[in-house]
Short mmCIF file of C-alpha atoms in Angstrom, two decimals:
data_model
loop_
_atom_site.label_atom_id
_atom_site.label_comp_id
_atom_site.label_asym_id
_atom_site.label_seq_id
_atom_site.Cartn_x
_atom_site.Cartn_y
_atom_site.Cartn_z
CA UNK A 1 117.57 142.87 117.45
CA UNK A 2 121.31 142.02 117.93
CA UNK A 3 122.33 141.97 121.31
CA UNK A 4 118.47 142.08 122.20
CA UNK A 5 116.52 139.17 123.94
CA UNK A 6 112.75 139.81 124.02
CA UNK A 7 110.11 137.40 125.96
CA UNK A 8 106.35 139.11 125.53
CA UNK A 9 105.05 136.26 127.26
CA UNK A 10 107.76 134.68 129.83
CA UNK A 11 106.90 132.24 132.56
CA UNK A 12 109.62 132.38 135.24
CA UNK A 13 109.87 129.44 137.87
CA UNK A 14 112.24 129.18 140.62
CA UNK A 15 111.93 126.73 143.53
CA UNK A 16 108.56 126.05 142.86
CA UNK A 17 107.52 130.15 142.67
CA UNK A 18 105.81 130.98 139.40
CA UNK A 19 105.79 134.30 137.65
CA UNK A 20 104.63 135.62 134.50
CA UNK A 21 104.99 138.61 132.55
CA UNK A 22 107.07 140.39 129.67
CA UNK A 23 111.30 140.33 130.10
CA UNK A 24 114.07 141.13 128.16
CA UNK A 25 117.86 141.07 128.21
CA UNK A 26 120.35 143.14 126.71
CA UNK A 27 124.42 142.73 126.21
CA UNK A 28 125.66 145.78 124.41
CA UNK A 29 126.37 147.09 127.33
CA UNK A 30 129.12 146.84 130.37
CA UNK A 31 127.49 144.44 131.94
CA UNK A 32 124.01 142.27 130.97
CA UNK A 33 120.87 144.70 131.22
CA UNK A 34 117.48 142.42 132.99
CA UNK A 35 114.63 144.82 132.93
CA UNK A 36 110.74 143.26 132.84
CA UNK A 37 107.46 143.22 134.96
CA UNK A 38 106.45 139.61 136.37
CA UNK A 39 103.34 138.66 138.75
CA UNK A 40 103.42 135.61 140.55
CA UNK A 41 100.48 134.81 142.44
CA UNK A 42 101.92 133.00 145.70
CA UNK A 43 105.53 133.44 146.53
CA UNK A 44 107.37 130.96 149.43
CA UNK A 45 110.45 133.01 150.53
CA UNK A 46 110.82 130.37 153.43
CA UNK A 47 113.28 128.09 151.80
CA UNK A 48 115.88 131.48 150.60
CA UNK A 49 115.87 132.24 154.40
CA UNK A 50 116.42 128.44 155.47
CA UNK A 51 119.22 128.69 152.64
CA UNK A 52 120.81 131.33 153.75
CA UNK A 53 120.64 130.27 158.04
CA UNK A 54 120.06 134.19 158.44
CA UNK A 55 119.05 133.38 162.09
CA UNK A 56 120.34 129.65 164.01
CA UNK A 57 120.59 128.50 167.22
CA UNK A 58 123.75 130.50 167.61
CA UNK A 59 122.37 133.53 166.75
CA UNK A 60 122.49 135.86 163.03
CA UNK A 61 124.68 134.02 160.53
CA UNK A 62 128.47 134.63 160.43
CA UNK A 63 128.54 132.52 156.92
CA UNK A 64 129.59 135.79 154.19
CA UNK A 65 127.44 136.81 151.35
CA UNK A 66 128.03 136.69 147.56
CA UNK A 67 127.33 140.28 146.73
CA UNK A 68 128.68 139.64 143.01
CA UNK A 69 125.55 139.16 141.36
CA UNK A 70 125.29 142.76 142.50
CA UNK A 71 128.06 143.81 140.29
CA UNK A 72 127.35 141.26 137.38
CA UNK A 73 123.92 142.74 136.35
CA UNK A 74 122.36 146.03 136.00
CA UNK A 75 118.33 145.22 136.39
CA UNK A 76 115.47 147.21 135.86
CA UNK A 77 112.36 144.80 137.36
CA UNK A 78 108.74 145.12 138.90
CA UNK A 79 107.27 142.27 140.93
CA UNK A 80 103.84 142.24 141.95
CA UNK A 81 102.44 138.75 144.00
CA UNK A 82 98.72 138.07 145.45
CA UNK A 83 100.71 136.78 148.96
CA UNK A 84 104.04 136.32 150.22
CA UNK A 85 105.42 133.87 152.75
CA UNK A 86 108.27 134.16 154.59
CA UNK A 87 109.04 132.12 157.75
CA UNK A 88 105.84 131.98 159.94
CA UNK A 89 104.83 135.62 158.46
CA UNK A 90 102.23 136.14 155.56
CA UNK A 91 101.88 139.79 153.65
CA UNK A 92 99.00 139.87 151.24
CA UNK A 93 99.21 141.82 147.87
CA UNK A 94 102.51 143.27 147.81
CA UNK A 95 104.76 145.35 144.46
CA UNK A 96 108.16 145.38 144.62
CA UNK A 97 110.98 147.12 142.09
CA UNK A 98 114.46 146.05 142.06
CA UNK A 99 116.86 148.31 140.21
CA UNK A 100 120.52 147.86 140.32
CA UNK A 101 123.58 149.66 138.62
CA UNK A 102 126.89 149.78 138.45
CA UNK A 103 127.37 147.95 142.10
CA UNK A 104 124.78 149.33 143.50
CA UNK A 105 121.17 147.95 144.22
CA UNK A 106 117.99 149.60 145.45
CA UNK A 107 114.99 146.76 146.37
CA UNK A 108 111.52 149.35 146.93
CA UNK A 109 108.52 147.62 148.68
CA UNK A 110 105.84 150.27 147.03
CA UNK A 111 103.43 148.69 148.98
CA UNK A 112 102.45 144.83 151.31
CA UNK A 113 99.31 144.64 152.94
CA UNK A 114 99.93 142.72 156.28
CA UNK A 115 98.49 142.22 159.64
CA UNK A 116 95.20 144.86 158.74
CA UNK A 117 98.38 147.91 157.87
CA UNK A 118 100.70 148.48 154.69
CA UNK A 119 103.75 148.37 154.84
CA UNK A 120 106.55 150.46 152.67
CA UNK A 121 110.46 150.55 152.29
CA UNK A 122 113.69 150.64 150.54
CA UNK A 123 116.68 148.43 151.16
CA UNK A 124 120.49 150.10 149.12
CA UNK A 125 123.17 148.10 149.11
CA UNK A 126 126.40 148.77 147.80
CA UNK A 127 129.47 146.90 147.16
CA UNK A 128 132.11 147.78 149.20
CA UNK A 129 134.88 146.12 148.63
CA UNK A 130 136.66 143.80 151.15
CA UNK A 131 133.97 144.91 153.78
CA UNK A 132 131.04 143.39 152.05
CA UNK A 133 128.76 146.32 151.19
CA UNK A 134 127.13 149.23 152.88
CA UNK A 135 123.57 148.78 153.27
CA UNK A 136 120.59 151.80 153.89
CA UNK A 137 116.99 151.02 155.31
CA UNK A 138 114.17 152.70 155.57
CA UNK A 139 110.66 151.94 155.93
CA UNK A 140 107.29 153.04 157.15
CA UNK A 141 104.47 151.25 158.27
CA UNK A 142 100.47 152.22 159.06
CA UNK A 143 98.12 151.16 161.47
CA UNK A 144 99.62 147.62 162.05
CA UNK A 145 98.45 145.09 164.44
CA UNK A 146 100.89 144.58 166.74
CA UNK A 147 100.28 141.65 168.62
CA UNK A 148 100.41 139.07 165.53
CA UNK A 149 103.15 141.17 163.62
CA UNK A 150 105.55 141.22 166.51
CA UNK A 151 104.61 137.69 167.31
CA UNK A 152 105.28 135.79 163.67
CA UNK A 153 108.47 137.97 163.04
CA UNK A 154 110.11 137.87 166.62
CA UNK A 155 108.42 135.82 168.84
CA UNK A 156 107.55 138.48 170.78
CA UNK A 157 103.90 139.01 171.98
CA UNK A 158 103.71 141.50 174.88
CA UNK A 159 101.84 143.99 172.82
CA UNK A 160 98.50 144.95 171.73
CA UNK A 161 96.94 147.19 169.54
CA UNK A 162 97.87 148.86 166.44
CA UNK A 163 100.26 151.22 165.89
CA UNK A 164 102.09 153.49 163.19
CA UNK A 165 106.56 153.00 162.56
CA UNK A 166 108.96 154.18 161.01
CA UNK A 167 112.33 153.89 160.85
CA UNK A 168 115.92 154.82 158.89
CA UNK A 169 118.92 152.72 159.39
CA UNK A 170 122.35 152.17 157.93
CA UNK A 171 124.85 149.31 158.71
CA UNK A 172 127.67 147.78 156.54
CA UNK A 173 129.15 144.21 156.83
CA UNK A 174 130.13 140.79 155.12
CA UNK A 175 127.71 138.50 156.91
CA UNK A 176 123.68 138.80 158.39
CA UNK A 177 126.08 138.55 161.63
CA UNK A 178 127.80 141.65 161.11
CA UNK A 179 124.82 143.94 159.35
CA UNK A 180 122.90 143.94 162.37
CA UNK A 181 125.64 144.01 164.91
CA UNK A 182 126.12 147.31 162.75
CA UNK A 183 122.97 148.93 162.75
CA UNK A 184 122.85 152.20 163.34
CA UNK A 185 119.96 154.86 163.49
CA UNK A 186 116.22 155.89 164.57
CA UNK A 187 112.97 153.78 164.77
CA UNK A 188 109.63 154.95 165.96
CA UNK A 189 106.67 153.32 167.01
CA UNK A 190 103.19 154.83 167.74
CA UNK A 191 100.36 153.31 169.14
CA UNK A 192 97.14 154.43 167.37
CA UNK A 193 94.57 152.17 169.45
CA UNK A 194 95.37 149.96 172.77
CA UNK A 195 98.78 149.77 174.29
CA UNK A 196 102.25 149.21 173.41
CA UNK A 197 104.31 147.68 176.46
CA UNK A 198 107.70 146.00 177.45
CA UNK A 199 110.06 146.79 174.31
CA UNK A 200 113.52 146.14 174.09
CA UNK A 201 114.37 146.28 170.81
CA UNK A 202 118.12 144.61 171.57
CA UNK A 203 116.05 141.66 172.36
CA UNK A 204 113.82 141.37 169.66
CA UNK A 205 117.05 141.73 167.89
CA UNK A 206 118.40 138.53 169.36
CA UNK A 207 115.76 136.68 168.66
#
């Protein structure tokens, strides 16, 4: 079809992740169309995090984000992955959609299985302009083990137990720096079993 790029069988690799799956690409639009549905068995999302410095010596990254490839596709895309790795954390089988149009871009964790819970959210960002873009979160996670979580994400281990969150925040910025300098709204954390002690979340912030 004119305008139409079809791949029933694609095999997508990108820093050493793998993926496979159907994808297609359209151009009689606006702006290029990406829609398609790719599993990857392992992904490494340690290196994009490296990349990017999101968290130094100095503290959250001041160095400003491209938002344009928000504005230069509209996608339509389902990842699903066996495990993903990111930094010293490790979420088993986990299905992600990323949809984006017309500048603005919705990532939905359906579901991660980590530390013995799941684990669901949403992440909206749109382009704002001179200010970066405006960014939404929510998320809510069950029955989580605490201890290990809180430990591999922040460094922070004076908890035990599992417990229940949720959360819905909104921040807007130009850099990792400013986003959660920004953040703004309500979090909640439950314990279901054992004993949740000594939070600060400004400090686990920081770290």
């Amino acid at each position: 079809t004119p305008g139409l790029l079809v791949f029933a069988r694609a095999n997508v690799e990108l820093d050493g992740n793998a993926a496979e799956g159907t994808l297609s690409i359209a151009f009689d639009g606006p702006r290029p169309q990406v829609q398609g549905t790719l599993d990857a068995g392992r992904i490494v999302a340690t290196p994009y995090l490296a990349e990017r410095g999101a968290m130094g010596a100095g503290g959250w990254s001041k160095e400003p984000i491209d938002f344009g490839l928000i504005t230069a596709f509209d996608t339509d895309l389902r990842l699903s992955a066996r495990e993903v790795i990111a930094g010293r954390a490790t979420l088993g089988r986990s299905a992600l959609a990323v949809l984006s149009r017309n500048g603005r871009l919705t990532i939905t964790l359906g579901e991660a299985l980590a530390y013995g819970g799941v684990i669901r959210g949403a992440l909206t960002l749109s382009h704002a302009g001179d200010i970066g873009a405006e960014a939404r979160i929510s998320f809510g996670i069950q029955r989580i083990q605490v201890a290990p979580a809180f430990g591999e994400w922040f460094g922070f281990r004076r908890m035990e137990g599992l417990a229940n969150a949720q959360g819905q925040l909104e921040t807007r910025g130009a850099s990792i720096d400013e986003f959660v300098r920004g953040l703004n709204g309500q979090v909640s954390l439950t314990a279901v079993e054992g004993a949740i002690t000594g939070i600060n979340a400004a400090a686990i912030l920081r770290r």
